[in-house]
PDB file of C-alpha atoms in Angstrom:
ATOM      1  CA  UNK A  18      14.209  10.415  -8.415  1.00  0.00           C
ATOM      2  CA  UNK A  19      11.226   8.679  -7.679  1.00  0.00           C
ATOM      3  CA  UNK A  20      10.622   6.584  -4.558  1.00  0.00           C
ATOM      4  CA  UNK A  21       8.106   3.820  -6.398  1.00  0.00           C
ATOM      5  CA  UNK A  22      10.236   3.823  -9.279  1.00  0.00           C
ATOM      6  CA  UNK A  23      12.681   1.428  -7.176  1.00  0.00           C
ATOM      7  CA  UNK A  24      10.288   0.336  -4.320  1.00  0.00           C
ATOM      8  CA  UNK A  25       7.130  -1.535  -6.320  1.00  0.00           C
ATOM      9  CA  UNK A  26       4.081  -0.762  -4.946  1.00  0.00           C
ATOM     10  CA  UNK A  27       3.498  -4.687  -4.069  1.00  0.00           C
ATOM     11  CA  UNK A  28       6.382  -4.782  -1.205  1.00  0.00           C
ATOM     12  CA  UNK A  29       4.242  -2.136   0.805  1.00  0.00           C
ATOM     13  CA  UNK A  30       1.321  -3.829   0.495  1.00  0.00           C
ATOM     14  CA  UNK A  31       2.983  -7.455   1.108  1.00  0.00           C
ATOM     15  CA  UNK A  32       4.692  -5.399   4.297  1.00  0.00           C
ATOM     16  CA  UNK A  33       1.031  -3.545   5.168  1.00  0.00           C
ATOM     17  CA  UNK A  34      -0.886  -7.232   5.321  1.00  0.00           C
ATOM     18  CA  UNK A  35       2.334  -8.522   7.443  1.00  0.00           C
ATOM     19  CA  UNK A  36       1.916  -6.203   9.886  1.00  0.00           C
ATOM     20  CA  UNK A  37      -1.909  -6.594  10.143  1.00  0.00           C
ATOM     21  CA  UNK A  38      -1.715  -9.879  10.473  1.00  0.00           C
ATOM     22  CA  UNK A  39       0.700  -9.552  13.329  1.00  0.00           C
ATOM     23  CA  UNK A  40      -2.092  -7.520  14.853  1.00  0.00           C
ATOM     24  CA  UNK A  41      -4.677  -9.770  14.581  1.00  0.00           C
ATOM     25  CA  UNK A  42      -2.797 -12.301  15.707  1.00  0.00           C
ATOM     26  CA  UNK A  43      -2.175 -10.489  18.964  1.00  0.00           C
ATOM     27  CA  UNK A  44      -5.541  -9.787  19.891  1.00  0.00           C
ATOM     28  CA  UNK A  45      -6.319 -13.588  19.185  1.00  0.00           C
ATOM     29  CA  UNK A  46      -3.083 -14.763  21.399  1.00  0.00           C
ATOM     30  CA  UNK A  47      -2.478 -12.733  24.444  1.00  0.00           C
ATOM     31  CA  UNK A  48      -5.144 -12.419  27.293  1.00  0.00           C
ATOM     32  CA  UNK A  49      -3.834  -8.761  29.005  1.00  0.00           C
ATOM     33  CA  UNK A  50      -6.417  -5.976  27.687  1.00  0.00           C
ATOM     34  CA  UNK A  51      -3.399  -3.678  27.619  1.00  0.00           C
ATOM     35  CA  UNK A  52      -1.374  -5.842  24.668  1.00  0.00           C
ATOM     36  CA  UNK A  53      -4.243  -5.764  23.119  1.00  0.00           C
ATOM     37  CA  UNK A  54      -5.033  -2.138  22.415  1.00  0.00           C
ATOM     38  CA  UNK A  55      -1.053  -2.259  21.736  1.00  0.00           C
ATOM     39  CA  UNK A  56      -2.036  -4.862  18.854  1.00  0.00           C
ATOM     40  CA  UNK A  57      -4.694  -2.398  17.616  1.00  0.00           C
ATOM     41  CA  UNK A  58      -2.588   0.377  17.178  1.00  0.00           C
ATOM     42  CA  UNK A  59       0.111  -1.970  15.135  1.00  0.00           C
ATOM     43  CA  UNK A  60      -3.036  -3.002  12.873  1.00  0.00           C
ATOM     44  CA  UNK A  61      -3.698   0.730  12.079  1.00  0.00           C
ATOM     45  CA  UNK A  62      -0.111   1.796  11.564  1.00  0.00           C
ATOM     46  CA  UNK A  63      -0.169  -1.310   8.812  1.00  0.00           C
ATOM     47  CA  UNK A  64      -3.231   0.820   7.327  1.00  0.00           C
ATOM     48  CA  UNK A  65      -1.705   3.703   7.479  1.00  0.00           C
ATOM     49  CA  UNK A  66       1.322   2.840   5.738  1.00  0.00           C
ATOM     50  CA  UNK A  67      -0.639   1.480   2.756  1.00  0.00           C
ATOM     51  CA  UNK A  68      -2.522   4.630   2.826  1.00  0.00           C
ATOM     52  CA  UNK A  69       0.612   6.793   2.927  1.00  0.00           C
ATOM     53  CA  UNK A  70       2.090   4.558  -0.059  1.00  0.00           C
ATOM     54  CA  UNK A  71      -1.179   4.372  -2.157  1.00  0.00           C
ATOM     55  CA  UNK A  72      -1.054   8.414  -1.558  1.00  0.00           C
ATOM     56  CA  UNK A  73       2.414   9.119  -3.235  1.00  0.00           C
ATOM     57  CA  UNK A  74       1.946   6.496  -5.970  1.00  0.00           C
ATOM     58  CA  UNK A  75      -1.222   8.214  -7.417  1.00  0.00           C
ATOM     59  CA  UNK A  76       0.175  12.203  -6.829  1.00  0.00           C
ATOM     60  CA  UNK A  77      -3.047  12.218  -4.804  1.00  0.00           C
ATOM     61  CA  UNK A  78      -2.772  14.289  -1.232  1.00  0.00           C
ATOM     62  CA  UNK A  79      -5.958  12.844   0.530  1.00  0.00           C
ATOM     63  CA  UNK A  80      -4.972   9.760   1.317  1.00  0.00           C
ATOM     64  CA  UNK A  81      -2.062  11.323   3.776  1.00  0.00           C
ATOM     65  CA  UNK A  82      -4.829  13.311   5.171  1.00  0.00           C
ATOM     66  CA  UNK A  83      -6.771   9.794   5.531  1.00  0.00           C
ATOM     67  CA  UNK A  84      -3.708   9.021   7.601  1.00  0.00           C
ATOM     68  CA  UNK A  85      -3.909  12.196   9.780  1.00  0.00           C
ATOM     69  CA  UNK A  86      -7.467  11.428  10.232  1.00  0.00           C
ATOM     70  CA  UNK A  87      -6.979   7.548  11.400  1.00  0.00           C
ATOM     71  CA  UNK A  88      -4.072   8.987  13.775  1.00  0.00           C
ATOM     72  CA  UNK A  89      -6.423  11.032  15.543  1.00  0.00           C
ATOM     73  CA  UNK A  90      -8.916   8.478  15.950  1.00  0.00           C
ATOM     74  CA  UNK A  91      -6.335   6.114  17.056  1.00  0.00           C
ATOM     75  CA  UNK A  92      -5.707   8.855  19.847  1.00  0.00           C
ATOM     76  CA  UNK A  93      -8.897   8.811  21.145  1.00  0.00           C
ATOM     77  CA  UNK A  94      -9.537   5.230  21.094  1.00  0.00           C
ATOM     78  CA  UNK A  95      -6.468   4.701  23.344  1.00  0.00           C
ATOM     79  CA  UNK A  96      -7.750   7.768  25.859  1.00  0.00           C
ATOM     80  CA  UNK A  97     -10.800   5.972  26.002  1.00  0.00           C
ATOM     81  CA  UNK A  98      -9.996   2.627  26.051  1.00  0.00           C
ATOM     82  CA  UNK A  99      -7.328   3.507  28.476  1.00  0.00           C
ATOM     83  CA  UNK A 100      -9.745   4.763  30.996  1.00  0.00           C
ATOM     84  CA  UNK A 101     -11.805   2.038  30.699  1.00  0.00           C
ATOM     85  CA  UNK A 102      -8.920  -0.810  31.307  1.00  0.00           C
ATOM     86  CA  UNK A 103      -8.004   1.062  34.672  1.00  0.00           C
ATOM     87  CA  UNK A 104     -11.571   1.687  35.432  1.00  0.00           C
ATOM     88  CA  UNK A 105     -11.825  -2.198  35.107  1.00  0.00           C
ATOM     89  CA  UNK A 106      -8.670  -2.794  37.453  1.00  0.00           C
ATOM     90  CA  UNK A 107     -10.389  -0.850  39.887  1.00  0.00           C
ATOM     91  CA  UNK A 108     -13.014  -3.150  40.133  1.00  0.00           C
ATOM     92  CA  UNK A 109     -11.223  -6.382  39.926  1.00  0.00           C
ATOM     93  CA  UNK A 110      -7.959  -5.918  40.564  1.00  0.00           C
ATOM     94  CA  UNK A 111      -7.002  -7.588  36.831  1.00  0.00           C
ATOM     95  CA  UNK A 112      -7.066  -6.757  33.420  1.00  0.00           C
ATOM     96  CA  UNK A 113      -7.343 -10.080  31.930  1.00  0.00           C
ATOM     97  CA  UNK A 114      -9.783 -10.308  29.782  1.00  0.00           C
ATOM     98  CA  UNK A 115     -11.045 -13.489  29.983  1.00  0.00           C
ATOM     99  CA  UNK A 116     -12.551 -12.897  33.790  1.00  0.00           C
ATOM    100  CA  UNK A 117     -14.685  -9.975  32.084  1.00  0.00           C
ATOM    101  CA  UNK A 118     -17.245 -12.373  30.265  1.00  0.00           C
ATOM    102  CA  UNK A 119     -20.329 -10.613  32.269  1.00  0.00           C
ATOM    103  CA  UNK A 120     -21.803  -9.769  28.639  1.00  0.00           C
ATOM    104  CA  UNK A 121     -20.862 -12.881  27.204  1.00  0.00           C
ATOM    105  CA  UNK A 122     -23.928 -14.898  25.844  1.00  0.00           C
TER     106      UNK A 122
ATOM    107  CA  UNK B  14      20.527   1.542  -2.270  1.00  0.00           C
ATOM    108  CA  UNK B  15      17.163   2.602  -1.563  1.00  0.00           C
ATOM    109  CA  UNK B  16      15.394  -0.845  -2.030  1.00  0.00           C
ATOM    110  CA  UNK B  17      18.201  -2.481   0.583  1.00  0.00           C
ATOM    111  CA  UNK B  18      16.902   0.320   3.199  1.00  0.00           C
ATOM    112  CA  UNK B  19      13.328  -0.701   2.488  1.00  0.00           C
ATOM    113  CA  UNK B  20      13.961  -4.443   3.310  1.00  0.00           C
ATOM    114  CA  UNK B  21      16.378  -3.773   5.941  1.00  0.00           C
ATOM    115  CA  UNK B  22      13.388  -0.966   7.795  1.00  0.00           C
ATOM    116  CA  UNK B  23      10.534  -3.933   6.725  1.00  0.00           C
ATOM    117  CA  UNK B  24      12.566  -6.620   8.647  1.00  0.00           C
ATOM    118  CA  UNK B  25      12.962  -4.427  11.539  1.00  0.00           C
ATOM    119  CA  UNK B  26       9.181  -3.433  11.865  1.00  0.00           C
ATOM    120  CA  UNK B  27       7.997  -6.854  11.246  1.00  0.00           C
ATOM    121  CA  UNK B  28      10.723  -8.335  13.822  1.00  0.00           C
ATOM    122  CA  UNK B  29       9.486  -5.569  16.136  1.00  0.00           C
ATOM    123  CA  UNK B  30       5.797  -6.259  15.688  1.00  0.00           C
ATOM    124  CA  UNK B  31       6.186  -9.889  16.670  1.00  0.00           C
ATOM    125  CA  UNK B  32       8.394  -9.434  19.659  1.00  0.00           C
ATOM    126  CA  UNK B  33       5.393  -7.028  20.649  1.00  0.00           C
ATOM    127  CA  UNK B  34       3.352 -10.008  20.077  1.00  0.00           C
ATOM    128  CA  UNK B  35       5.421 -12.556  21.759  1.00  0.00           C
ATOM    129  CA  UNK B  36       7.501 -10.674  24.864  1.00  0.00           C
ATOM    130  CA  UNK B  37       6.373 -11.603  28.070  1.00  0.00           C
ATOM    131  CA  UNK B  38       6.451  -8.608  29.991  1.00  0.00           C
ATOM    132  CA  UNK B  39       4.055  -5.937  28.981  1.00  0.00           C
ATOM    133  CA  UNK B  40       6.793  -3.438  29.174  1.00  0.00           C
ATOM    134  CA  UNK B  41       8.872  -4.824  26.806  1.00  0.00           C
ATOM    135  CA  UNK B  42       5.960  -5.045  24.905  1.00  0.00           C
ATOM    136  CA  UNK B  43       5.474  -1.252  24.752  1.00  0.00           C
ATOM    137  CA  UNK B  44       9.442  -0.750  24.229  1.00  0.00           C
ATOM    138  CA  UNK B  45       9.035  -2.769  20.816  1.00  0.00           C
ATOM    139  CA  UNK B  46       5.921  -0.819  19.829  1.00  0.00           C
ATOM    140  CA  UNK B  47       7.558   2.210  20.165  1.00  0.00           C
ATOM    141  CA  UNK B  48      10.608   0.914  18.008  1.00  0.00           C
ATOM    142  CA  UNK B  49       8.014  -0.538  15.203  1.00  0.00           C
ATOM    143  CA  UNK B  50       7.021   2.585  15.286  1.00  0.00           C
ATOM    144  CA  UNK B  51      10.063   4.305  14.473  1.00  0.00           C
ATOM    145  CA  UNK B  52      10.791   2.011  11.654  1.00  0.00           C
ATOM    146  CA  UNK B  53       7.230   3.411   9.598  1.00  0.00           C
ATOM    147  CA  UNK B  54       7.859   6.511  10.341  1.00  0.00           C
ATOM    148  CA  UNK B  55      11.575   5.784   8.889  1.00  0.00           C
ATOM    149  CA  UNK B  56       9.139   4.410   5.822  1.00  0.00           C
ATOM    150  CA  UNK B  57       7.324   7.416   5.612  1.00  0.00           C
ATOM    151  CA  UNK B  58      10.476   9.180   5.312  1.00  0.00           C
ATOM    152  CA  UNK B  59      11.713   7.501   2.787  1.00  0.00           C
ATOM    153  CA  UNK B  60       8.527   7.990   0.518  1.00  0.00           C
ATOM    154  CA  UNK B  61       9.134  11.437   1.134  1.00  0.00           C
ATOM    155  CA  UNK B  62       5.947  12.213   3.860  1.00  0.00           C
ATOM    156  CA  UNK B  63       8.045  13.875   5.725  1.00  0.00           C
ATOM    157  CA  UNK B  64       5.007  15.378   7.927  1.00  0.00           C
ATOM    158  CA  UNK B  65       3.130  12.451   8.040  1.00  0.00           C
ATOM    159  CA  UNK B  66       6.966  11.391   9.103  1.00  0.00           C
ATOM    160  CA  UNK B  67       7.095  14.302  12.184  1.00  0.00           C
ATOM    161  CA  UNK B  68       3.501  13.928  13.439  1.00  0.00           C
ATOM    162  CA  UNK B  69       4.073   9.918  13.752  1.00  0.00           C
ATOM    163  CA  UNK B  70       6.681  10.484  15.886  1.00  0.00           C
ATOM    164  CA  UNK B  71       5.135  13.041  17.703  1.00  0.00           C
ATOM    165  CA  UNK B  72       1.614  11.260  18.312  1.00  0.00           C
ATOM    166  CA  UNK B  73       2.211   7.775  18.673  1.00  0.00           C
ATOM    167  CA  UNK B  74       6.012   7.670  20.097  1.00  0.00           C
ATOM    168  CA  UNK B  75       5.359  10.382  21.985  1.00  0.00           C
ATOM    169  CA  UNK B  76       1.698  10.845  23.596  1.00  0.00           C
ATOM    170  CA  UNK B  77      -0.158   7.350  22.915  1.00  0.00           C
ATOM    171  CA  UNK B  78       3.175   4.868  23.794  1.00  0.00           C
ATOM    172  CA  UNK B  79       4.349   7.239  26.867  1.00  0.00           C
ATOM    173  CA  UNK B  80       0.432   7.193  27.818  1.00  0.00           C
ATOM    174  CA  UNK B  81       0.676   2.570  27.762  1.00  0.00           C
ATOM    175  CA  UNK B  82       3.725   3.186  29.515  1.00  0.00           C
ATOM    176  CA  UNK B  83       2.341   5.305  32.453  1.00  0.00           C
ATOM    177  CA  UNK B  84      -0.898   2.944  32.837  1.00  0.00           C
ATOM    178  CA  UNK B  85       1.562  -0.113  32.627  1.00  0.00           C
ATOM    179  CA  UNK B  86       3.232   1.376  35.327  1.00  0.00           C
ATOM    180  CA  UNK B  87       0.384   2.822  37.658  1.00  0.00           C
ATOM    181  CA  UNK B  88      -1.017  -0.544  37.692  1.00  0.00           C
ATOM    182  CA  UNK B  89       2.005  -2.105  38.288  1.00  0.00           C
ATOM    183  CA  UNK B  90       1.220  -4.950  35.791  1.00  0.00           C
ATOM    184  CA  UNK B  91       4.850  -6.320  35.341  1.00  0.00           C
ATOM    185  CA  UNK B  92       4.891  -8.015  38.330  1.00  0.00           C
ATOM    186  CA  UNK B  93       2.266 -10.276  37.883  1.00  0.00           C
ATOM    187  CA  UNK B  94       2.567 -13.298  35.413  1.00  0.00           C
ATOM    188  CA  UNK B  95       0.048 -12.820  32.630  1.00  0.00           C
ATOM    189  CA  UNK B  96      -2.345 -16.270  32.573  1.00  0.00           C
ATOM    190  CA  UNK B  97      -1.845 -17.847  28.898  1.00  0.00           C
ATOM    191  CA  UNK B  98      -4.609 -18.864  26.745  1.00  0.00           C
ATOM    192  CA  UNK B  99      -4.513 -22.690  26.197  1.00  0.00           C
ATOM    193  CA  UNK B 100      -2.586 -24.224  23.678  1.00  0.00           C
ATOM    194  CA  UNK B 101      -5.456 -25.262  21.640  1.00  0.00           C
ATOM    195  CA  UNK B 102      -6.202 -21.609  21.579  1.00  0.00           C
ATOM    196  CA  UNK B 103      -2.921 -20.594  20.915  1.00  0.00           C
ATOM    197  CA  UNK B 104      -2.129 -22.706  17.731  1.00  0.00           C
ATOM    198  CA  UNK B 105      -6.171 -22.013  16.097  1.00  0.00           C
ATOM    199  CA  UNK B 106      -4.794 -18.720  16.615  1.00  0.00           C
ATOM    200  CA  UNK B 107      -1.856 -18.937  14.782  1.00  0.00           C
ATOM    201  CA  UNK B 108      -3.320 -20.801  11.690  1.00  0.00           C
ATOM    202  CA  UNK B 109      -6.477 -18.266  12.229  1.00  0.00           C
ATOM    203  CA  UNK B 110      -3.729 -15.245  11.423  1.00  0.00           C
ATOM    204  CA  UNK B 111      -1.906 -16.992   8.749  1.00  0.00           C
ATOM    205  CA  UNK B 112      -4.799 -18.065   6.419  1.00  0.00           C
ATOM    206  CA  UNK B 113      -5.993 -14.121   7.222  1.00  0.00           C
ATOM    207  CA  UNK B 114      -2.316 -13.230   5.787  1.00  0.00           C
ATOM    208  CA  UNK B 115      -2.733 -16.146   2.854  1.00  0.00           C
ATOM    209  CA  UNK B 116      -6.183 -14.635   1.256  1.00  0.00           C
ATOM    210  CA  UNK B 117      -4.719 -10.839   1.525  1.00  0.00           C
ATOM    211  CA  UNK B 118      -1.858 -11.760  -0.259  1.00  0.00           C
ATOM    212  CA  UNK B 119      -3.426 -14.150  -2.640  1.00  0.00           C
ATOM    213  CA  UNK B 120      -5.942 -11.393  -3.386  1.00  0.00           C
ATOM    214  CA  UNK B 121      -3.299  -8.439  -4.403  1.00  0.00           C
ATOM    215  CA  UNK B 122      -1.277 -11.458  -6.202  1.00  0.00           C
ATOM    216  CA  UNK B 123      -2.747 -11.267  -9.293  1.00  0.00           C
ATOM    217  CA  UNK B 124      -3.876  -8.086  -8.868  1.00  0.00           C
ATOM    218  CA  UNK B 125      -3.534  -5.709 -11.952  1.00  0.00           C
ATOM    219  CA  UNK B 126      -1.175  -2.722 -11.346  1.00  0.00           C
ATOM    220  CA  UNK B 127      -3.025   0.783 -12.116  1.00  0.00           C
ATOM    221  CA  UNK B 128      -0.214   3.085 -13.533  1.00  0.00           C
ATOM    222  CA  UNK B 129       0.003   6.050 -12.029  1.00  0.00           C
ATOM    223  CA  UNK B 130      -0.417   8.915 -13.952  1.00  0.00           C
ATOM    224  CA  UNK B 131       2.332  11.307 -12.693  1.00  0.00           C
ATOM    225  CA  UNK B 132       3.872  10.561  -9.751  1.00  0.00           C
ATOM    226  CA  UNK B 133       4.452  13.533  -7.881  1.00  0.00           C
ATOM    227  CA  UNK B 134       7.441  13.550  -5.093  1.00  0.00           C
ATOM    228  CA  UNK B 135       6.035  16.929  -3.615  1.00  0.00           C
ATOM    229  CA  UNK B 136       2.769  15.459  -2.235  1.00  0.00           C
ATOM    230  CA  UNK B 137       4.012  14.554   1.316  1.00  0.00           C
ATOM    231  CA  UNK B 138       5.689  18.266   2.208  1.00  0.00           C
ATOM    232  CA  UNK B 139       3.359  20.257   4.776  1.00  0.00           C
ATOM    233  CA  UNK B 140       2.456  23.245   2.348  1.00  0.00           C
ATOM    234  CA  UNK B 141       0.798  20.728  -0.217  1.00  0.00           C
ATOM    235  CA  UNK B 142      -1.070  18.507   2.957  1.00  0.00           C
ATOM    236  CA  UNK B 143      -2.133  21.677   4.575  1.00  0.00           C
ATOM    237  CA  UNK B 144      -3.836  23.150   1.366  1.00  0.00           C
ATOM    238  CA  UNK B 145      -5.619  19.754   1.107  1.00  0.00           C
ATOM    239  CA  UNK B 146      -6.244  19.739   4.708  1.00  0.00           C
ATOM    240  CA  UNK B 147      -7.732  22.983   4.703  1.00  0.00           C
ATOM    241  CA  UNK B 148      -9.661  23.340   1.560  1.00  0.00           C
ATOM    242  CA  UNK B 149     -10.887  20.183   0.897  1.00  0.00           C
ATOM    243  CA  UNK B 150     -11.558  18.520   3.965  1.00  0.00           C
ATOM    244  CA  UNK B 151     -12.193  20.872   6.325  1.00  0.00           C
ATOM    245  CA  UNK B 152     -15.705  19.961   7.820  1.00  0.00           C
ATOM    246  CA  UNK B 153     -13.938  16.396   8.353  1.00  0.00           C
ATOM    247  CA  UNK B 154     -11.351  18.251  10.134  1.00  0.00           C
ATOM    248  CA  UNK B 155     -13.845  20.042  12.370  1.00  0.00           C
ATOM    249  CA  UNK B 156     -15.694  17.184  12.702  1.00  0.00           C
ATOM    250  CA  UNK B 157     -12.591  14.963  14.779  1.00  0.00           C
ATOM    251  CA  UNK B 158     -11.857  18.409  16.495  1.00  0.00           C
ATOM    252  CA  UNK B 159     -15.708  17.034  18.064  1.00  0.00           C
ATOM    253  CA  UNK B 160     -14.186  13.767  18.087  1.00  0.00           C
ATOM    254  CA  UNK B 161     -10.970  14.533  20.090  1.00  0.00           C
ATOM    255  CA  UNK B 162     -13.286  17.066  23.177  1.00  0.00           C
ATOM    256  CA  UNK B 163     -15.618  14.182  23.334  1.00  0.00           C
ATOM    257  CA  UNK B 164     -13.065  11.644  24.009  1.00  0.00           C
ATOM    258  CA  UNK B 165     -11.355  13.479  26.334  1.00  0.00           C
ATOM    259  CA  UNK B 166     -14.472  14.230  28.104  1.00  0.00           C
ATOM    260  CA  UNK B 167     -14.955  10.649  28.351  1.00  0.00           C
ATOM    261  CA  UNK B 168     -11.876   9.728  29.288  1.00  0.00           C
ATOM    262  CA  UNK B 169     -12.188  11.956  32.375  1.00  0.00           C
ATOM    263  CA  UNK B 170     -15.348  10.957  33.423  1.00  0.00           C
ATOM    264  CA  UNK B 171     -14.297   7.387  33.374  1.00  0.00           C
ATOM    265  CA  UNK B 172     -10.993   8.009  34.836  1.00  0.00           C
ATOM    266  CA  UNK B 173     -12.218  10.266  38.070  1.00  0.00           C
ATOM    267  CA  UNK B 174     -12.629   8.020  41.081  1.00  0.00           C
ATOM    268  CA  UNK B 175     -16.042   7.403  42.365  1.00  0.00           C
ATOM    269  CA  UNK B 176     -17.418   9.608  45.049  1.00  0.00           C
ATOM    270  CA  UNK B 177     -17.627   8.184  48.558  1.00  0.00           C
ATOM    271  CA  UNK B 178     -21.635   7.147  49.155  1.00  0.00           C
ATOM    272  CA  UNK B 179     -21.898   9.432  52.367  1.00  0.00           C
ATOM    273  CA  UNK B 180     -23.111   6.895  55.298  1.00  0.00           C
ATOM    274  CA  UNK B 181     -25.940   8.585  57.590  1.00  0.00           C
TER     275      UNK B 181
END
């Protein structure tokens, strides 16, 4: 038995756009630098679901491996970004990011 | 049956990516992520990626959330109240999200459906990714092996405290 036989394609992408907009709304609401790397992450887990779903509805293996790939980018975004948000609290004791406007024009 | 789970897992992840979104305490936060998280990897399960399933699990669950949770806690960012945007901020936000949600689904919606032309159930099992994996796309996969020793270098460098200026 096929999976998209009873699951349409639509629902995952309706779900996938959800989720990514739950995302972006996170980064646009909350002020902590930490919630927002956690929003990131949700916004690439809605990709990769659509990826994963796109995959097994058109027999074609490379968009799982897209997923595989955006997983280990995600990985080293949070290492780095990580670093940088305690690097930061070192400095000022904070991580919101609305006191870190040195680059702001 | 199978389309019950589906809603049932898709009103779990979406409950659980708002309460990320909305929980006060940056802990809780990370506890819902890591249950959101759960849920897709209970939806790659069910359309049958079952290593796409395992490594989910594995990466995010395991190394990325545990590595929030041990920042959250070295910097011991739950006791302090986070400051709050302004309302004016908060509600552009809001509608700023919503309309972003209104054209994606208004562009799929009358989107024509491309038939697939023989859905395979086999795709997700870890024989079939790794011969993709390893035959054709394997200078992408070197490449991120690049990606993953320069991150890590960076993440060292950055994380290393700063030596002492020696006073004379």
């Amino acid at each position: 038995m096929n999976i998209l036989q009873t699951i349409p394609l639509n629902h995952y992408i309706m779900l996938s756009a959800l989720l990514f907009s739950i995302g972006a709304m996170g980064v646009l609401l909350r002020r902590n630098a930490i919630i927002l790397l956690m929003c990131v992450e949700l916004m690439l887990n809605a990709v990769n679901l659509l990826f994963a779903a796109f995959s097994v509805h058109h027999a074609d293996g490379g968009g799982q491996v897209m997923v595989i790939f955006i997983m280990t980018v995600a990985a080293a975004e949070v290492a780095v970004g990580l670093a940088i948000i305690v690097m930061m609290f070192r400095k000022a004791g904070t991580t919101d990011i609305n006191l870190f406007d040195t680059l702001k024009w | 049956m199978t389309l019950t789970v589906f809603y049932l897992l898709s009103a779990l992840s979406v409950f659980s990516g708002l309460m990320v979104v909305l929980s006060r305490k940056a802990v809780h936060s990370v506890l819902y992520l890591v249950f959101c998280f759960f849920t897709i990897a209970g939806h790659y399960l069910m359309l049958n990626a079952q290593f796409l399933a395992a490594v989910h699990v594995i990466v995010y669950a395991g190394a990325i959330m545990v590595l929030f949770l041990f920042v959250i806690m070295m910097l011991n960012l739950n006791l302090a109240a986070e400051a709050q945007k302004t309302p004016w901020i908060k509600i552009s936000a809001v509608i700023l999200s919503g309309l972003m949600l209104l054209v994606l689904v208004a562009s799929v919606k009358g989107a024509e459906e491309l038939s697939a032309a023989q859905p395979q159930n086999d795709i997700g099992l870890v024989k079939n990714i790794g011969n993709i994996l390893f035959d054709k796309y394997l200078l992408p996969f070197e490449l991120i092996s690049l990606l993953l020793l320069s991150a890590m270098v960076g993440a060292v460098l950055m994380g290393r405290k700063e030596p002492q200026p020696q006073n004379e």
